[in-house]
XYZ file of C-alpha atoms in Angstrom:
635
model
C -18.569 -14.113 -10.105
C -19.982 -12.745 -7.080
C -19.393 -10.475 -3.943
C -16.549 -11.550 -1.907
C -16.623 -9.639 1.680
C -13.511 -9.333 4.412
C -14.148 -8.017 8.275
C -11.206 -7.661 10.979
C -13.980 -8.003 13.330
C -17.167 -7.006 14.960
C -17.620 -2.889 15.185
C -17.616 -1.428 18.542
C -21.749 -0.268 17.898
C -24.999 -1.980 17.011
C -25.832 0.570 14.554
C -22.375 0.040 12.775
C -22.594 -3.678 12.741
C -26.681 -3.621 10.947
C -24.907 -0.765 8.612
C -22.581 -3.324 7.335
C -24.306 -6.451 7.021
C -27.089 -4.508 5.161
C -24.645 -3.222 3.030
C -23.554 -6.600 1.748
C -27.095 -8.093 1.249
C -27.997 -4.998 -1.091
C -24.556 -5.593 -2.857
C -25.115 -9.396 -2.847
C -28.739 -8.509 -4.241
C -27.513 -6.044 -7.049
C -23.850 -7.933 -7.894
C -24.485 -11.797 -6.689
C -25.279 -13.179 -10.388
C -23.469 -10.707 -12.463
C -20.330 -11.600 -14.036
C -18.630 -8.700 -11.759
C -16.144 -8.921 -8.860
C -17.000 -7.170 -6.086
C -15.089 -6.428 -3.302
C -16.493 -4.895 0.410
C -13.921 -4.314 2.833
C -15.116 -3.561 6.651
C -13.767 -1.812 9.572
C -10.411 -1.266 8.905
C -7.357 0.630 9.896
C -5.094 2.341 6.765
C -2.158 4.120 7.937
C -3.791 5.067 10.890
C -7.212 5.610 9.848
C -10.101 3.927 11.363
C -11.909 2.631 7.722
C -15.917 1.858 8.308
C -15.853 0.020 4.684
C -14.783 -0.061 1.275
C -15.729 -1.120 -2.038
C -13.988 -1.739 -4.963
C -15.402 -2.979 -8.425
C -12.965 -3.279 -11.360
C -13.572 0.801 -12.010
C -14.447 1.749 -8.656
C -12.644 2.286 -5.418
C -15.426 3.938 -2.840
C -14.122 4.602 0.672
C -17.285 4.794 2.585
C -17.965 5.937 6.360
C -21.589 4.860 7.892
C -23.862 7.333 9.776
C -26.928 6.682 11.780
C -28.785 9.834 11.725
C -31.656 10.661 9.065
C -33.369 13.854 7.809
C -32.659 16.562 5.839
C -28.598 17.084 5.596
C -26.601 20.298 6.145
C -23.485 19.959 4.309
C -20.397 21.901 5.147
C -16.410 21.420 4.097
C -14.927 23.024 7.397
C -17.889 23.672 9.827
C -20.729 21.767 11.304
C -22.839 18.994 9.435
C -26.677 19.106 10.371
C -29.429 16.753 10.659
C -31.834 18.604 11.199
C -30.882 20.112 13.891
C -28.353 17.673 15.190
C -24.599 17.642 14.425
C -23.756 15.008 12.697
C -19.573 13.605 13.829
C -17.185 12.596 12.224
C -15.582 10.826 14.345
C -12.288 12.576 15.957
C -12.728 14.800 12.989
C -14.998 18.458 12.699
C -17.481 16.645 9.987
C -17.727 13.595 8.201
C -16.901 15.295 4.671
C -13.099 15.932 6.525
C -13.154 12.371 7.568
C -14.176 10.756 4.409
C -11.666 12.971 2.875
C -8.761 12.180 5.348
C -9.794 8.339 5.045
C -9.521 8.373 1.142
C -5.849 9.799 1.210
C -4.697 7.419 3.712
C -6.181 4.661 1.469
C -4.827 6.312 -1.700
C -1.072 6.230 0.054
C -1.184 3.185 0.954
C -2.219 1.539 -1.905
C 0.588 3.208 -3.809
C 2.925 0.500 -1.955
C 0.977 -2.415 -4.429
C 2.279 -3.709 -7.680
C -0.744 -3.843 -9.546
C -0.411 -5.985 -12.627
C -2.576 -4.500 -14.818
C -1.484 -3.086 -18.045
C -2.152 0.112 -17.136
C -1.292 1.610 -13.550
C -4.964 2.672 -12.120
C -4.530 6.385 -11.376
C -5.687 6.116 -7.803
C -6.350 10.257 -7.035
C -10.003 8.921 -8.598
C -11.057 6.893 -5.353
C -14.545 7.934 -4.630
C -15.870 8.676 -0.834
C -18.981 8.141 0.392
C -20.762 9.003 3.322
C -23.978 6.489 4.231
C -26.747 7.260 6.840
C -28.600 3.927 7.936
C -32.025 5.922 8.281
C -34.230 8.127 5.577
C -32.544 11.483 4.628
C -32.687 14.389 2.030
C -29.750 16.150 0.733
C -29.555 18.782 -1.652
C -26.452 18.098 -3.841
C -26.118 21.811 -5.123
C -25.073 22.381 -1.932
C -21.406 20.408 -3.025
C -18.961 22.234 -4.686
C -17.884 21.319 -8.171
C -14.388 20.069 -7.166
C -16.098 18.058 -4.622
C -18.914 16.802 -5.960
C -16.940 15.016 -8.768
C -15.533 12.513 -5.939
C -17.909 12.523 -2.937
C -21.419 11.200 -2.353
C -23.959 11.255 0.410
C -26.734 8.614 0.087
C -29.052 6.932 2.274
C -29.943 2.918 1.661
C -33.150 4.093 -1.139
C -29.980 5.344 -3.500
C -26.796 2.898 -2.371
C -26.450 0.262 -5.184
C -27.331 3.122 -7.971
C -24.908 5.388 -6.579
C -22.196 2.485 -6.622
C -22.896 1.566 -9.953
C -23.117 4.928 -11.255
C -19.468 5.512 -9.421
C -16.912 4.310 -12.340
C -13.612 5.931 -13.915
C -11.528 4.717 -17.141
C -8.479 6.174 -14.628
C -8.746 3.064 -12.516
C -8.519 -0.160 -14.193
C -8.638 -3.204 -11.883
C -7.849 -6.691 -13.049
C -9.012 -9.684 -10.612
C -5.545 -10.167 -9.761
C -5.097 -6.628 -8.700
C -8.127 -6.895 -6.172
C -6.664 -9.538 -4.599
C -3.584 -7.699 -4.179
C -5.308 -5.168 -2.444
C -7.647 -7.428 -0.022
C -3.795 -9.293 0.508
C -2.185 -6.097 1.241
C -4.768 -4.736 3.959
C -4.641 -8.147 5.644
C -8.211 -8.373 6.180
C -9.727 -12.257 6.548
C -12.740 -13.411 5.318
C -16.234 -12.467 6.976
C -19.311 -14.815 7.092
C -22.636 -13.259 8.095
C -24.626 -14.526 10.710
C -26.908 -17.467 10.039
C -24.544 -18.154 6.921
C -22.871 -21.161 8.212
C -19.279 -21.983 7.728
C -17.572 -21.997 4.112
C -16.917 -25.550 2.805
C -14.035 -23.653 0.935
C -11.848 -20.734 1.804
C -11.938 -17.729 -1.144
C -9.132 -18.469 -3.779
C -9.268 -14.730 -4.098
C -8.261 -13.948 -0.497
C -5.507 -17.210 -0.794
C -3.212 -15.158 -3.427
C 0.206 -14.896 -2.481
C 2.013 -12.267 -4.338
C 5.328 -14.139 -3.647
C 4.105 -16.928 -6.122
C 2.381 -14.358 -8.574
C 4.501 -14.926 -11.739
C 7.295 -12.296 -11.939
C 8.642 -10.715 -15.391
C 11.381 -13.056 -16.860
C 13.888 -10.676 -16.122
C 12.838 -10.899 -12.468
C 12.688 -14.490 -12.555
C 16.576 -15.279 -13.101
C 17.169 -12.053 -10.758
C 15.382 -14.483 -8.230
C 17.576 -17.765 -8.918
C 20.635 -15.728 -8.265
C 19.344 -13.991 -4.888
C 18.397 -17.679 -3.588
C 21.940 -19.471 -4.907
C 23.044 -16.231 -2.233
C 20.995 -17.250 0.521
C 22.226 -20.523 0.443
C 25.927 -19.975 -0.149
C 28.556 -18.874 2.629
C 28.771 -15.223 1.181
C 27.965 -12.484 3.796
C 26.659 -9.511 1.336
C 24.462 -9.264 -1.877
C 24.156 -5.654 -3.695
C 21.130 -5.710 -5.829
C 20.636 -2.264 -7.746
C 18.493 -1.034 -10.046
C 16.706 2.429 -11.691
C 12.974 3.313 -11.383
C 11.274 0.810 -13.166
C 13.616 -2.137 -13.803
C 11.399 -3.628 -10.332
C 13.321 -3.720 -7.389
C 10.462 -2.769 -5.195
C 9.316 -6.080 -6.648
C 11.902 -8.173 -5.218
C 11.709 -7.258 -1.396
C 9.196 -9.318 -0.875
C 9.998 -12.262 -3.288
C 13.465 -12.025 -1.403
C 12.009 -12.156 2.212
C 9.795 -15.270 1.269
C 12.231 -16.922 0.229
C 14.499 -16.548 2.899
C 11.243 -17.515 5.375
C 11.131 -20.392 2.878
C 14.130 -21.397 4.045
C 13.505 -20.956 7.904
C 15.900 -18.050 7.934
C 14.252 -15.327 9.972
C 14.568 -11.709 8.074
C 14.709 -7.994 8.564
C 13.534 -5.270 6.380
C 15.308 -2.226 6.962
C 14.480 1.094 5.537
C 16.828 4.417 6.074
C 13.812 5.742 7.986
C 10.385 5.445 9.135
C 8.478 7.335 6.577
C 10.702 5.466 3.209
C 9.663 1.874 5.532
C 5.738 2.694 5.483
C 5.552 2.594 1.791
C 7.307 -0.634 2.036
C 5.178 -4.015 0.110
C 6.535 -5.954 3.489
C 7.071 -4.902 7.137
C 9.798 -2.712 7.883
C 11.272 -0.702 10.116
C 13.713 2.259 10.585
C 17.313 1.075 10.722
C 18.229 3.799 13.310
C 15.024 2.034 15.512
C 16.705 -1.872 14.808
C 20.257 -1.161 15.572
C 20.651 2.030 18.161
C 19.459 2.287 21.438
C 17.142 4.359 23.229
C 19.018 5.357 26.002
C 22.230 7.314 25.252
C 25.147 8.555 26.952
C 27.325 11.741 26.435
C 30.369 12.473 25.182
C 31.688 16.210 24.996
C 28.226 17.081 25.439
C 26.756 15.581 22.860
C 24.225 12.556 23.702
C 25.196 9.766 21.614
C 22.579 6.648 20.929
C 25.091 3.518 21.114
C 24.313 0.332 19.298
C 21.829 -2.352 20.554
C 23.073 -5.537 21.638
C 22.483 -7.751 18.592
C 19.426 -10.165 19.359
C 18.920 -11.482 16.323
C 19.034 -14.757 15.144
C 22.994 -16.766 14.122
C 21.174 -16.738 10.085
C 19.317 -13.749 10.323
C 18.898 -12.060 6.624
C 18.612 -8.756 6.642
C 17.381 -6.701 3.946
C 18.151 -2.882 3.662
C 16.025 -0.890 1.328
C 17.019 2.417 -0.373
C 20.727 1.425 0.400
C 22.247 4.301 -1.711
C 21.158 6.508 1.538
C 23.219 4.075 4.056
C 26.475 5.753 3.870
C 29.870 6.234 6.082
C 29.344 9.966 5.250
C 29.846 11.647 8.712
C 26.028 12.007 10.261
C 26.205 14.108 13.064
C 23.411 16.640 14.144
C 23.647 20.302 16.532
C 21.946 17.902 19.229
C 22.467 14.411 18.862
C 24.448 11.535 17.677
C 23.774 8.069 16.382
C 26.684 5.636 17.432
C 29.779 6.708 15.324
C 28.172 8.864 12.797
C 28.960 6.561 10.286
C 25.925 4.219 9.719
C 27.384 1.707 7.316
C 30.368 0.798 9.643
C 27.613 0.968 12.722
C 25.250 -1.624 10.657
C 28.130 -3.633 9.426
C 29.259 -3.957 13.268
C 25.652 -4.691 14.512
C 25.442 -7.395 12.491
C 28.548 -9.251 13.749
C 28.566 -10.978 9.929
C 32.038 -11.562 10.428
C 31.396 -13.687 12.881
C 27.894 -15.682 12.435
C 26.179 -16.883 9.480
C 23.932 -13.742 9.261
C 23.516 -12.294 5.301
C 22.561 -9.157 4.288
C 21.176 -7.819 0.995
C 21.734 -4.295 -0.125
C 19.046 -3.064 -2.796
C 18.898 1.083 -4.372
C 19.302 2.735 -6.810
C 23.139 4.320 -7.805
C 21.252 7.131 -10.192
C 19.395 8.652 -6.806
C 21.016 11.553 -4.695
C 23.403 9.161 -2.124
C 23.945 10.430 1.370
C 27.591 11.480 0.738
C 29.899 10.730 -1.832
C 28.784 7.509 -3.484
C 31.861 5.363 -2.934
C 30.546 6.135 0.709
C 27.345 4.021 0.600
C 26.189 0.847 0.684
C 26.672 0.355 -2.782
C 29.991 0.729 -3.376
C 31.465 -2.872 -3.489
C 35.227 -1.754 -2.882
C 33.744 -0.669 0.465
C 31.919 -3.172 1.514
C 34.858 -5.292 0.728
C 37.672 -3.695 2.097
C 35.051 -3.569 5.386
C 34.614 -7.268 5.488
C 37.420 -8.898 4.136
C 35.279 -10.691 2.130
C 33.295 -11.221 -1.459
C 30.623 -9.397 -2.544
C 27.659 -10.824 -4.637
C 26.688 -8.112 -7.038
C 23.314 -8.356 -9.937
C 22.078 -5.332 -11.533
C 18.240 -5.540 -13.076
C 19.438 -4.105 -16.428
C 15.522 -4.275 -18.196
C 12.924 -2.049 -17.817
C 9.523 -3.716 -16.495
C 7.014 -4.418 -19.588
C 4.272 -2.414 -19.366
C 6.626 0.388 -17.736
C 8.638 1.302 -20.822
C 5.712 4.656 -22.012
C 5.777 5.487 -18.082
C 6.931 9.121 -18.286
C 8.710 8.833 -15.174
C 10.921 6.081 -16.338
C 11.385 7.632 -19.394
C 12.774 10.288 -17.314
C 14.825 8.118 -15.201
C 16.400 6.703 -17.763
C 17.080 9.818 -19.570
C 18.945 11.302 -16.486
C 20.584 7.834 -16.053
C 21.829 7.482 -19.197
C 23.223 11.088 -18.389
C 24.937 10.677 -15.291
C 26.722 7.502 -16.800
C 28.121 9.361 -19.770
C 29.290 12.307 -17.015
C 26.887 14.992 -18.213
C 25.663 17.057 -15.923
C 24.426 19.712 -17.345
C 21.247 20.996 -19.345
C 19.442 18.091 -18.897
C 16.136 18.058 -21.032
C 12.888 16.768 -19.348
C 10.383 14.371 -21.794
C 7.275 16.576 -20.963
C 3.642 15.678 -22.246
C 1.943 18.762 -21.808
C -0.461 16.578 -19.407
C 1.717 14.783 -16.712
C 4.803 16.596 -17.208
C 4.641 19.839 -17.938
C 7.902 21.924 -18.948
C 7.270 25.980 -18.854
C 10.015 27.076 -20.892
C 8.479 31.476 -21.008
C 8.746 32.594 -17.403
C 5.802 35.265 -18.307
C 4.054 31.816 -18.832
C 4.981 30.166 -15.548
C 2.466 32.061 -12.911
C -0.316 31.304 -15.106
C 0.287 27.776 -15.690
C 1.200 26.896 -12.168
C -2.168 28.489 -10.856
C -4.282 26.622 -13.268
C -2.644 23.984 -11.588
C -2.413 24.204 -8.265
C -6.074 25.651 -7.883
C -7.118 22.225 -9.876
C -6.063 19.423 -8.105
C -3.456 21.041 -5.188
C -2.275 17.511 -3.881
C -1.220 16.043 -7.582
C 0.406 18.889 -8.377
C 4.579 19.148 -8.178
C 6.617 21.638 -8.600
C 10.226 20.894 -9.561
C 12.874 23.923 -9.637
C 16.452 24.210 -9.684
C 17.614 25.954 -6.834
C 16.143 26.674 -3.085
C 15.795 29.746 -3.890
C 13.376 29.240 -6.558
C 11.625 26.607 -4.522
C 11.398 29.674 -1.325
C 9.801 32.064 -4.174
C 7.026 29.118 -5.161
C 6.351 28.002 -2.031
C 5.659 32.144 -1.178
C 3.444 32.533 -4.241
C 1.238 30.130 -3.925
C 0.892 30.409 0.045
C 0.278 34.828 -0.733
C -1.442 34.808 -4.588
C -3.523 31.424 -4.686
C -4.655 30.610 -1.170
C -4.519 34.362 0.385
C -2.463 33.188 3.141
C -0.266 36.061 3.738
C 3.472 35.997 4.934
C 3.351 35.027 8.407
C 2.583 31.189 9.042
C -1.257 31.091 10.198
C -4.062 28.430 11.015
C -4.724 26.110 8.298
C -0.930 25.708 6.978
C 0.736 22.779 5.923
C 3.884 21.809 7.588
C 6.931 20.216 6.982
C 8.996 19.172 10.038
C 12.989 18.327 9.551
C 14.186 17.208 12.319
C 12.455 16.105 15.455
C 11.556 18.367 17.949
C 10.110 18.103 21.563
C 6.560 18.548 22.354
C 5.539 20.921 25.014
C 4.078 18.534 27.146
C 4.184 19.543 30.771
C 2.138 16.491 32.596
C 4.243 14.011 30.703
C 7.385 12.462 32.902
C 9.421 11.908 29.662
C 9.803 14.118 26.592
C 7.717 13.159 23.865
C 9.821 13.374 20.121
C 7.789 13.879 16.973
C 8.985 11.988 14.031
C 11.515 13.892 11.656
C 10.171 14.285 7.743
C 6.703 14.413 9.098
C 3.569 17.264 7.577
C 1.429 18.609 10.083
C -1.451 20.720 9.774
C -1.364 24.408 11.990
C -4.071 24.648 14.371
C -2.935 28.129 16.162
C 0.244 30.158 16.302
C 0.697 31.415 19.543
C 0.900 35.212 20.424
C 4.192 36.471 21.957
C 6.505 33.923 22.317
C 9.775 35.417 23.939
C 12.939 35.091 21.551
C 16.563 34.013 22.894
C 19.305 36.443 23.670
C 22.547 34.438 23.810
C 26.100 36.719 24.433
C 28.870 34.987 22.571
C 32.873 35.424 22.827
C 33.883 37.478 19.556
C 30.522 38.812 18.851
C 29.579 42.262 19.598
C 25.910 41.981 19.922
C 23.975 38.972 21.600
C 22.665 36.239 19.058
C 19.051 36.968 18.874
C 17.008 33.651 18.271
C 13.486 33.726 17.246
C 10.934 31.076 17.780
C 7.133 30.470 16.991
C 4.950 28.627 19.419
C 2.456 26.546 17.194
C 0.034 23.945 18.087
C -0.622 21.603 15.680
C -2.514 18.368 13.852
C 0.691 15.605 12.771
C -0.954 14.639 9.447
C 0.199 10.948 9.482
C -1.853 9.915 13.003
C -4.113 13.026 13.728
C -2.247 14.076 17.365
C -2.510 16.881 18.423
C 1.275 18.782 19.800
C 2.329 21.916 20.546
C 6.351 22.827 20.126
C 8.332 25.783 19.812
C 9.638 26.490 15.817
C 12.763 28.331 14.638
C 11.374 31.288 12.869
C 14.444 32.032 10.494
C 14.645 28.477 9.465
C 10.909 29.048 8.404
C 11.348 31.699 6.245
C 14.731 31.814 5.076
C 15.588 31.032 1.184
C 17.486 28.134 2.305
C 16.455 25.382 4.859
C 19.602 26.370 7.081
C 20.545 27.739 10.382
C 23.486 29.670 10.079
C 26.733 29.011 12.773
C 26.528 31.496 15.418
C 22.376 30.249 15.650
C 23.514 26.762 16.138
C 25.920 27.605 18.692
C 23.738 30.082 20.398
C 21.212 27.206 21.172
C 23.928 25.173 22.511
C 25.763 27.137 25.134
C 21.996 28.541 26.058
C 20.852 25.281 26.926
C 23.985 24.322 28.786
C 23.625 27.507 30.751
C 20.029 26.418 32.073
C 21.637 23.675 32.639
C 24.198 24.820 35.378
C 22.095 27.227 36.593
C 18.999 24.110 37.419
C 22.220 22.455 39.227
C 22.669 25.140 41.825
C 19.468 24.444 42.750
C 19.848 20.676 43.547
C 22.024 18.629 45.784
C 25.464 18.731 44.152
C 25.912 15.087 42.631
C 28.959 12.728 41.191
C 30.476 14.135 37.859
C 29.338 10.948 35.950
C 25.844 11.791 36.852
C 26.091 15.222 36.188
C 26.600 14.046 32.786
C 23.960 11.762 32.185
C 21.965 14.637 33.460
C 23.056 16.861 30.889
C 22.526 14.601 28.218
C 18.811 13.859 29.223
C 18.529 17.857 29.803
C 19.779 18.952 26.515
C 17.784 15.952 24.339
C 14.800 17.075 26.492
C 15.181 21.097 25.969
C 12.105 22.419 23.907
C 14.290 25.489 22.714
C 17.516 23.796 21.613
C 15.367 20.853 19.885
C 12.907 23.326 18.586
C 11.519 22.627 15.249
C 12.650 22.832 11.918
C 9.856 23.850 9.626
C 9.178 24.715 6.105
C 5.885 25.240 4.300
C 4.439 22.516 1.961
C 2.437 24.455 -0.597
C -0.873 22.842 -0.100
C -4.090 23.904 2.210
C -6.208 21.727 4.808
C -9.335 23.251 2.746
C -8.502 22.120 -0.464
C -9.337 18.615 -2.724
């Protein structure tokens, strides 16, 4: 075996580009006769990282960054790194330890979207980083602390290959096949150095196809039936199965083979952030089917439906379907079409009326959106909605390999549960290692620390009630990371809806994506709160908000919005009524009083005009936060 390398292209500096190719002749000098596979990915994007390289042995995942400075290194986690006396960058980030860091995660989260076939899942919180400099340096390693220096290296050429070699873990467990997963899954072709020539044959490692990897038997059938489907005159398939029976599997198997047969195909997901973690490319539904213009009824702006463009045979396949549901969806400040998704899909499709097909795939033991005979799922539904039949096939087995997973075990423990009606006291399989179940409360502070304060961002707490969750999220904020009450610099974010960045020089609002984390960078001073009179209440409905500026984990931009401070820190994530209502007729009354300032205009554009103010208002679209019990300076 040998080294196999993959490049997107050329790197933007010289430096960059002698890094690189040096790198692979001291790999192909070390590796090139051993019976090893090695892998060296270069430059890179990972869920919206910029990636100098990467290399992965059957062990080993290192994500590296390059560096062309030399000397003696000044390592810091959140200030300045020195060589010398020049700062060493990283990038758009303070220091390259934060980048390396940053890079590794994004890796890490993407690579949970593969279906390795190994016997056992590689545990992939063990990916190394690794900073290299191009020219001479010194670096004291003391200087590392100990829950860093178990994951992160900083070498110069003299120490690269014995550093690689020395980087191994019996967590990650790589088969051949499972590299070329990965090299598939990053999309990255083949490189060939200068003065190299052309290959007389292409890599079979980078030709693997995970459509034509061989599936479990029960897969295999599962397959048969979904392609009888696509070839047959019925309009809707449910496919359903529990964690670990390997629906994730099918998605792409399913969208092959309806490319296979020159159908074109949509993957839909019931958001952005479920899509991303996705095997294929996928999209919000909400983004495929709604518009982004809207128009306003009772003065609510409502996002109509797209005009279908889609091909007459278009497949669609919708992910997660036990979240698509006619349950009425209707926010304080917005509307997609009728509320009710399924019935707005269903219609969007026009699959009454063309040869279109669409394939519904979840899970009926996860929360639904609404009551379950509601959802996607529910076959008297979908038929009484179409007229039509519905295809139905449940995956019944459990994976092989999967069956000791704890999680499944779980799964299928809470399954089996639901389907006998049983609700209550369910029992969790705990290990004492990945699933820990603190039955002595006097126990629980001192087990959760130990914890927490070992590895923060593999750590999970699961409670019962909000409440509880409020009281966790509060300890380990106050008693583990010395954060204090208030929200400060350095918090972790989570944002539920999507608010409006304060963005003064910009001619159209900019939204920030609902369900995302961001990092605090600085919690503005005095921000003035929001007196709103009401009819039947005595006192004026006080409304609180927080001015933050902040780092949106997912991309690294920077935004600064207003946040609802109750929302923040109540025990439940809720606004009560008279809040909700508050917002509203405040917004409305800036409104009316910006229109007695301009030219008076029809009625019909008087409402468009409200719309656009009221989707556009920084107050009333404020943001919705609570804290995620984690910290920017912790590994």
């Amino acid at each position: 075996m040998t080294v196999r390398v993959y490049r997107t292209h050329a790197y933007e500096t010289t430096h960059e580009n002698r890094i690189f190719d040096r790198l692979l002749n001291e790999l192909e000098r070390a590796w090139g006769d051993s019976d090893d596979l090695i892998i060296l990915l270069g430059n890179f994007y990972c869920d919206g990282c910029e990636i100098d390289a990467a290399v992965m042995k059957k062990n080993s995942i290192t994500v590296i960054e390059f560096k062309d400075y030399g000397g003696n290194i000044t390592f810091s986690e959140n200030g300045l790194w020195l060589a010398g006396e020049v700062q060493v960058r990283g990038g758009s980030k303070p220091n390259p330890f934060i980048q390396v860091r940053d890079n590794k995660f994004a890796v890490l989260n993407s690579l949970k979207r593969i279906s390795f076939s190994s016997d056992r899942q590689p545990n992939l919180r063990y990916i190394s980083g690794l900073v290299l400099f191009h020219k001479p340096i010194t670096f004291d390693e003391e200087q590392l602390p100990p829950n860093i220096e178990r994951w992160f290296h900083v070498v110069d050429f003299a120490g690269t290959v014995q550093r690689l070699s020395q980087i191994t873990s019996r967590e990650i467990n790589l088969s051949h096949q499972d590299l070329a997963k990965i090299v598939q899954h990053f999309s990255i072709p083949d490189y060939v150095p200068p003065g190299w020539g052309t290959k007389a044959i292409t890599d079979s490692l980078s030709a693997v196809d995970t459509a034509k990897i061989e599936l479990p038997n029960s897969l295999e059938s599962v397959v048969s039936r979904i392609d009888q489907f696509l070839c047959s005159s019925k309009k809707i398939l449910i496919v359903t199965g529990m964690m670990g029976t390997g629906l994730h599997l099918l998605q792409k198997a399913i969208a092959d083979k309806s490319r296979s047969l020159r159908r074109n195909c949509s993957v839909l997901a019931p958001n952005s952030k479920i899509a991303s973690v996705y095997p294929v490319e996928s999209k919000s539904i909400y983004s495929h089917i709604f518009t982004k213009n809207y128009k306003v009824e009772k003065d609510l702006p409502i996002y109509g439906l797209n005009k279908n463009q889609d091909t007459e045979q278009q497949v669609y396949i919708v992910g997660d379907a036990h979240l698509i549901s006619d349950s009425q969806l209707e926010n304080d400040v917005f509307r997609y079409g009728s509320g009710q998704l399924l019935t707005d899909f269903l219609e969007y499709t026009e699959i009454e009326k063309t040869k279109r097909q669409v394939i519904f795939m979840g899970d009926m033991f996860q929360l639904t959106r609404g009551k379950i005979d509601e959802s996607a799922l529910s076959y008297e539904r979908l038929q009484a909605a179409i007229g039509g039949e519905i295809e139905q096939i449940n995956l019944d087995f459990i994976l092989p390999g999967q069956e000791q997973n704890l999680f499944v075990r779980n799964c299928q423990q809470i399954a089996q549960s639901i389907h006998c009606g049983r609700f209550n006291q369910l029992a969790a399989i705990a290990d004492d290692s990945n699933c820990i179940q603190i039955v002595d409360r006097a126990r629980e502070q001192e087990v959760s620390k130990a914890l927490f304060l070992e590895d923060c961002r593999f750590t999970k707490f699961i409670v019962f009630t909000n409440e509880s969750v409020n009281r966790i999220n509060n300890q380990v904020r106050q008693e583990y990371l010395g954060l204090g009450k208030e929200i400060v610099s350095g918090d972790i974010v989570h944002i539920h809806n999507s608010p409006v960045a304060l963005d003064r020089q910009q001619q159209e609002p900019t939204y920030i994506s609902n369900n995302s984390f961001a990092e605090v960078l600085e919690v503005y001073p005095n921000t003035s709160p929001l007196s709103q009179p009401l009819k039947g209440r005595e006192q004026p409905i006080r409304v609180i908000f927080l001015r933050l500026r902040v780092r949106l984990l997912e991309n690294g931009k920077e935004v600064e919005f207003y946040c609802l401070r109750d929302y923040l820190y109540a025990d439940k994530p809720e606004l009560d009524k008279d809040t909700l209502i508050a917002l509203q007729v405040s917004a409305i009354s800036r409104f009316r009083q910006q229109q007695k300032q301009v030219i008076e205009s029809e009625e019909s554009d008087k409402s468009n005009e409200l719309a656009k103010f009221l989707r556009s208002d920084p107050h009333l679209n404020a943001a919705r936060l609570r804290f995620r019990v984690s910290s920017s300076n912790l590994v």
